[in-house]
Short mmCIF file of C-alpha atoms in Angstrom, two decimals:
data_model
loop_
_atom_site.label_atom_id
_atom_site.label_comp_id
_atom_site.label_asym_id
_atom_site.label_seq_id
_atom_site.Cartn_x
_atom_site.Cartn_y
_atom_site.Cartn_z
CA MET A 1 -1.50 18.99 -23.22
CA THR A 2 -0.68 15.95 -21.10
CA ILE A 3 3.01 15.03 -20.88
CA LYS A 4 4.01 11.40 -21.40
CA LEU A 5 6.98 10.57 -19.17
CA ASP A 6 8.89 8.32 -21.56
CA GLY A 7 11.00 5.99 -19.44
CA LYS A 8 12.44 4.18 -22.45
CA GLN A 9 13.93 7.31 -23.99
CA THR A 10 15.09 8.74 -20.66
CA ALA A 11 16.75 5.43 -19.75
CA ALA A 12 18.45 5.34 -23.16
CA ASP A 13 19.86 8.84 -22.56
CA ILE A 14 21.11 7.82 -19.11
CA LYS A 15 22.76 4.66 -20.49
CA ALA A 16 24.51 6.68 -23.20
CA HIS A 17 26.00 8.91 -20.50
CA LEU A 18 26.94 5.88 -18.38
CA ALA A 19 28.74 4.32 -21.35
CA GLU A 20 30.97 7.42 -21.52
CA ARG A 21 31.74 7.12 -17.81
CA VAL A 22 32.53 3.40 -18.18
CA ALA A 23 34.95 4.19 -21.02
CA ARG A 24 36.75 6.72 -18.80
CA LEU A 25 36.97 4.17 -15.98
CA LYS A 26 38.51 1.60 -18.31
CA GLU A 27 41.11 4.16 -19.39
CA GLN A 28 42.12 4.29 -15.71
CA GLY A 29 42.28 0.54 -15.35
CA ILE A 30 38.88 -0.10 -13.77
CA GLU A 31 36.25 -2.24 -15.48
CA PRO A 32 32.88 -2.25 -13.70
CA GLY A 33 31.23 -5.64 -13.36
CA LEU A 34 27.62 -6.51 -12.53
CA GLY A 35 26.95 -9.89 -10.94
CA THR A 36 23.59 -11.65 -10.80
CA LEU A 37 22.44 -14.72 -8.93
CA LEU A 38 19.38 -16.45 -10.35
CA VAL A 39 17.92 -19.35 -8.40
CA GLY A 40 15.43 -21.54 -10.28
CA HIS A 41 13.75 -20.88 -13.60
CA ASP A 42 10.92 -18.43 -12.93
CA ALA A 43 10.07 -17.07 -16.38
CA GLY A 44 9.78 -13.47 -15.24
CA SER A 45 13.06 -13.60 -13.33
CA VAL A 46 14.90 -15.26 -16.22
CA LYS A 47 13.72 -12.53 -18.60
CA TYR A 48 14.54 -9.75 -16.16
CA VAL A 49 18.08 -11.01 -15.50
CA ALA A 50 18.69 -11.45 -19.22
CA GLY A 51 17.65 -7.82 -19.73
CA LYS A 52 20.14 -6.67 -17.12
CA HIS A 53 23.00 -8.42 -18.87
CA ALA A 54 21.90 -6.99 -22.22
CA ASP A 55 22.10 -3.56 -20.60
CA CYS A 56 25.62 -4.37 -19.39
CA ALA A 57 26.73 -5.23 -22.92
CA GLU A 58 25.20 -1.98 -24.18
CA ILE A 59 27.30 0.26 -21.93
CA GLY A 60 30.43 -1.88 -21.65
CA ILE A 61 30.04 -3.38 -18.18
CA ARG A 62 31.31 -6.91 -17.52
CA SER A 63 28.58 -9.51 -16.86
CA ILE A 64 29.07 -12.07 -14.12
CA LYS A 65 26.29 -14.67 -14.13
CA HIS A 66 25.58 -17.21 -11.41
CA GLU A 67 22.70 -19.68 -11.59
CA LEU A 68 21.48 -22.31 -9.14
CA PRO A 69 18.71 -24.91 -9.46
CA GLU A 70 15.28 -24.54 -7.90
CA ASP A 71 16.22 -26.97 -5.11
CA ALA A 72 19.30 -25.00 -4.02
CA THR A 73 19.67 -24.77 -0.25
CA PHE A 74 20.25 -21.67 1.85
CA ASP A 75 23.90 -22.69 2.19
CA ASP A 76 24.24 -23.07 -1.59
CA ILE A 77 22.92 -19.54 -2.14
CA ALA A 78 24.96 -18.10 0.71
CA ALA A 79 28.14 -19.60 -0.76
CA VAL A 80 27.59 -17.80 -4.09
CA VAL A 81 26.86 -14.54 -2.28
CA ARG A 82 30.13 -14.84 -0.38
CA ASP A 83 31.98 -15.59 -3.62
CA MET A 84 30.63 -12.40 -5.20
CA ASN A 85 31.54 -10.43 -2.07
CA ALA A 86 35.14 -11.62 -2.51
CA ASP A 87 35.34 -11.36 -6.31
CA PRO A 88 37.27 -8.17 -7.27
CA ALA A 89 35.81 -8.34 -10.81
CA CYS A 90 32.31 -7.97 -9.36
CA THR A 91 31.80 -4.27 -8.61
CA GLY A 92 28.17 -4.76 -7.59
CA TYR A 93 25.58 -7.51 -7.75
CA ILE A 94 21.99 -8.51 -7.17
CA VAL A 95 20.29 -11.64 -5.90
CA GLN A 96 17.21 -11.96 -8.06
CA LEU A 97 14.00 -12.20 -6.04
CA PRO A 98 11.82 -14.01 -5.29
CA LEU A 99 13.89 -16.93 -4.04
CA PRO A 100 12.33 -20.41 -3.85
CA LYS A 101 9.91 -21.12 -1.03
CA GLY A 102 11.57 -21.92 2.26
CA ILE A 103 14.58 -19.66 1.71
CA ASP A 104 14.89 -16.72 4.11
CA GLU A 105 15.32 -13.83 1.66
CA ASN A 106 16.14 -11.27 4.35
CA ALA A 107 18.91 -13.49 5.72
CA ILE A 108 20.41 -13.75 2.22
CA ILE A 109 20.22 -9.98 1.70
CA ASP A 110 21.97 -9.50 5.06
CA LEU A 111 24.96 -11.44 3.68
CA ILE A 112 25.48 -9.04 0.75
CA ASP A 113 28.45 -6.69 1.11
CA PRO A 114 26.71 -3.28 1.42
CA ALA A 115 29.37 -1.74 -0.83
CA LYS A 116 28.36 -4.19 -3.59
CA ASP A 117 24.59 -3.92 -3.07
CA ALA A 118 23.54 -2.91 -6.61
CA ASP A 119 19.84 -2.86 -5.65
CA GLY A 120 20.42 -0.51 -2.71
CA MET A 121 18.26 -2.69 -0.48
CA HIS A 122 20.74 -3.89 2.16
CA PRO A 123 19.71 -2.82 5.70
CA TYR A 124 22.93 -0.80 6.07
CA ASN A 125 22.26 1.18 2.90
CA LEU A 126 18.62 1.77 3.82
CA GLY A 127 19.82 2.95 7.23
CA GLU A 128 22.20 5.41 5.58
CA LEU A 129 19.28 6.72 3.54
CA VAL A 130 17.28 7.24 6.74
CA LEU A 131 20.14 9.07 8.43
CA HIS A 132 21.20 11.38 5.60
CA VAL A 133 18.25 13.71 5.15
CA LYS A 134 20.64 16.48 4.09
CA GLY A 135 23.66 16.44 1.80
CA ASP A 136 24.91 13.80 -0.59
CA ILE A 137 24.56 10.05 -0.12
CA THR A 138 27.54 7.87 -1.03
CA THR A 139 25.82 4.51 -0.63
CA PRO A 140 23.76 2.73 -3.33
CA LEU A 141 20.17 3.96 -3.64
CA PRO A 142 17.06 1.79 -4.19
CA CYS A 143 16.68 1.53 -7.95
CA THR A 144 12.95 1.98 -8.51
CA PRO A 145 12.44 5.03 -6.24
CA ARG A 146 15.55 6.57 -7.74
CA GLY A 147 14.18 5.83 -11.20
CA VAL A 148 10.93 7.63 -10.40
CA ILE A 149 12.74 10.74 -9.19
CA GLU A 150 15.19 10.75 -12.12
CA LEU A 151 12.32 10.38 -14.60
CA LEU A 152 10.51 13.39 -13.14
CA GLY A 153 13.76 15.35 -13.13
CA ALA A 154 14.32 14.61 -16.81
CA TYR A 155 11.08 16.49 -17.52
CA ASP A 156 11.95 19.35 -15.15
CA ILE A 157 9.15 18.46 -12.74
CA ASP A 158 10.03 19.98 -9.38
CA LEU A 159 8.73 18.09 -6.35
CA ASN A 160 9.61 20.78 -3.81
CA GLY A 161 6.53 21.29 -1.61
CA LYS A 162 4.42 18.83 -3.61
CA GLU A 163 1.92 16.50 -1.91
CA VAL A 164 2.77 12.92 -2.96
CA CYS A 165 0.43 9.98 -2.35
CA VAL A 166 2.14 6.59 -2.50
CA LEU A 167 -0.08 3.54 -2.97
CA GLY A 168 1.43 0.35 -1.58
CA ARG A 169 3.91 -0.35 1.21
CA GLY A 170 6.18 -2.93 -0.42
CA ILE A 171 9.88 -2.56 0.33
CA THR A 172 10.87 -2.24 -3.34
CA ILE A 173 9.24 1.18 -3.65
CA GLY A 174 6.33 1.92 -1.31
CA ARG A 175 8.29 2.04 1.93
CA THR A 176 11.53 3.31 0.41
CA ILE A 177 10.40 6.07 -1.93
CA GLY A 178 9.17 8.15 1.00
CA LEU A 179 12.71 8.21 2.38
CA MET A 180 13.98 9.66 -0.89
CA LEU A 181 11.10 12.06 -1.55
CA THR A 182 11.37 13.64 1.90
CA ARG A 183 15.11 14.30 1.70
CA ARG A 184 15.94 18.01 1.74
CA ALA A 185 17.11 17.84 -1.89
CA VAL A 186 13.63 16.75 -3.05
CA ASN A 187 11.51 18.26 -0.26
CA ALA A 188 8.14 16.61 -0.98
CA THR A 189 5.46 15.72 1.57
CA VAL A 190 4.46 12.04 1.45
CA THR A 191 1.34 10.12 2.42
CA LEU A 192 1.75 6.33 2.35
CA CYS A 193 -1.50 4.45 1.72
CA HIS A 194 -2.02 0.71 2.11
CA THR A 195 -4.74 -1.86 2.73
CA GLY A 196 -5.41 -0.43 6.18
CA THR A 197 -5.90 3.14 4.94
CA LYS A 198 -9.43 4.49 5.24
CA ASP A 199 -10.82 6.28 2.16
CA VAL A 200 -7.75 5.96 -0.04
CA ALA A 201 -9.47 7.97 -2.79
CA ASP A 202 -9.73 10.97 -0.48
CA HIS A 203 -5.96 10.98 -0.01
CA MET A 204 -5.45 10.59 -3.75
CA ARG A 205 -7.67 13.53 -4.66
CA ARG A 206 -5.53 15.86 -2.52
CA ALA A 207 -2.27 14.70 -4.08
CA ASP A 208 -0.22 16.61 -6.64
CA VAL A 209 1.62 13.38 -7.45
CA ILE A 210 0.47 9.76 -7.19
CA VAL A 211 2.94 6.88 -7.16
CA ALA A 212 0.88 3.73 -7.70
CA ALA A 213 2.72 0.58 -6.64
CA MET A 214 -0.05 -1.80 -5.57
CA GLY A 215 -0.07 -4.41 -8.31
CA SER A 216 -3.83 -3.89 -8.73
CA ALA A 217 -4.64 -3.50 -12.42
CA GLY A 218 -6.45 -0.26 -13.27
CA PHE A 219 -7.10 0.66 -9.63
CA VAL A 220 -6.57 4.40 -10.09
CA LYS A 221 -9.64 5.89 -11.80
CA PRO A 222 -10.25 9.44 -13.11
CA ASP A 223 -12.63 10.32 -10.27
CA MET A 224 -9.86 9.55 -7.75
CA ILE A 225 -7.40 12.17 -9.01
CA LYS A 226 -7.48 15.93 -9.23
CA ASP A 227 -7.05 17.87 -12.44
CA GLY A 228 -3.37 18.29 -13.30
CA ALA A 229 -2.10 15.43 -11.16
CA ILE A 230 1.18 13.70 -12.00
CA LEU A 231 0.83 9.92 -12.23
CA LEU A 232 3.68 7.45 -11.77
CA ASP A 233 2.49 3.93 -12.55
CA VAL A 234 4.77 1.35 -10.94
CA GLY A 235 2.30 -1.51 -10.35
CA VAL A 236 2.61 -4.61 -12.50
CA SER A 237 -0.20 -7.09 -13.12
CA ARG A 238 -0.55 -9.74 -15.79
CA VAL A 239 -4.03 -9.57 -17.32
CA PHE A 240 -5.40 -11.88 -20.00
CA ASP A 241 -6.46 -9.96 -23.10
CA GLU A 242 -9.47 -11.87 -24.45
CA GLU A 243 -9.42 -10.03 -27.77
CA ALA A 244 -5.72 -10.65 -28.41
CA GLY A 245 -5.76 -14.09 -26.82
CA ARG A 246 -2.66 -13.49 -24.71
CA TRP A 247 -1.44 -12.12 -21.39
CA ARG A 248 -0.48 -8.45 -21.13
CA VAL A 249 1.24 -6.34 -18.51
CA LYS A 250 -1.11 -3.77 -17.03
CA GLY A 251 -0.37 -1.04 -14.53
CA ASP A 252 -2.29 0.34 -11.57
CA VAL A 253 -3.45 3.48 -13.41
CA ASP A 254 -6.47 3.31 -15.69
CA LYS A 255 -5.56 4.92 -19.03
CA ALA A 256 -8.73 6.99 -18.78
CA CYS A 257 -6.83 9.09 -16.20
CA TYR A 258 -4.31 10.36 -18.73
CA ASP A 259 -6.48 13.14 -20.18
CA LYS A 260 -7.04 14.55 -16.70
CA ALA A 261 -3.36 14.45 -15.70
CA TYR A 262 -0.57 16.97 -16.19
CA ALA A 263 1.89 14.12 -16.75
CA TYR A 264 1.93 10.32 -16.57
CA SER A 265 4.34 7.43 -16.94
CA PRO A 266 3.02 4.63 -19.17
CA ASN A 267 3.17 1.03 -18.03
CA PRO A 268 5.03 -0.69 -19.56
CA GLY A 269 7.60 1.79 -20.85
CA GLY A 270 7.73 4.17 -17.92
CA VAL A 271 9.39 3.39 -14.59
CA GLY A 272 10.51 -0.14 -15.56
CA PRO A 273 13.31 0.93 -17.94
CA MET A 274 14.37 3.54 -15.40
CA THR A 275 14.79 0.88 -12.70
CA ARG A 276 17.18 -1.05 -14.93
CA ALA A 277 19.10 2.13 -15.76
CA MET A 278 19.48 2.98 -12.08
CA LEU A 279 20.91 -0.48 -11.39
CA LEU A 280 23.64 0.30 -13.93
CA ALA A 281 24.14 3.74 -12.42
CA ASN A 282 24.71 2.19 -8.99
CA VAL A 283 27.36 -0.16 -10.40
CA VAL A 284 29.16 2.62 -12.28
CA GLU A 285 29.12 4.83 -9.18
CA MET A 286 30.54 1.98 -7.09
CA ALA A 287 33.41 1.69 -9.57
CA GLU A 288 33.98 5.45 -9.56
CA ARG A 289 34.27 5.39 -5.76
CA GLN A 290 37.28 3.11 -6.19
CA LEU A 291 39.01 6.17 -7.66
CA GLY A 292 38.05 8.23 -4.62
CA ARG A 293 35.57 10.38 -6.52
#
């Protein structure tokens, strides 16, 4: 019987545990705070940021909201970033991407205090991830790759020695998840496929686990996977449903693959909720480090 990797329920369990940790921190005089900077009014970004603050309220974390208009300059954005770096109430924060056209996103990310990098995407933190193949990591981890690994762990799926095929080389997951999967604690073998890869399906058929993060709706078909594969669907596409007359979110994995798989994460409802939960986990862990834990 195929296992559905329920990200919603797993994230709810994680948030319940985080709420207990937040309560203990408050008893010791520390209140974690998540900051967000939203530039412009992109509908997807507005909804995503609102969800993050709803999560904060759920587990007792302070919300610190910053918003700038679409025509904000680099200096305007940089000034808010520096304010959050200096704000002791802000334990960790994110700059919501994408930023308006013409703004150098990498230069803005470089300005973030690595110790407050709730997304785990600052070059310093990624460098720490590269360096620490063994042992514990005490810097924030990229949220989506961490969410994938935590979701598999919640279902006792061991990746030790597994062949993992990652589809897509975006920085949010494609390029970063390999760093986490190949750490000694996880011990998987990773193949990263992208638009320059010849015969992607051949790589997929050899894989025990497929992490699809292309943003290509329904790309992964049943004939591309082996029996008993584990499917993590991270891709997000908006597809118009003619029958329903509205837009829907659709993942990279065709649902026809589910019967052939050992386990799969639905999309939506799989890795997405886990990403948000890992953002909270990063903030709580940052606060706990203030106690020298």
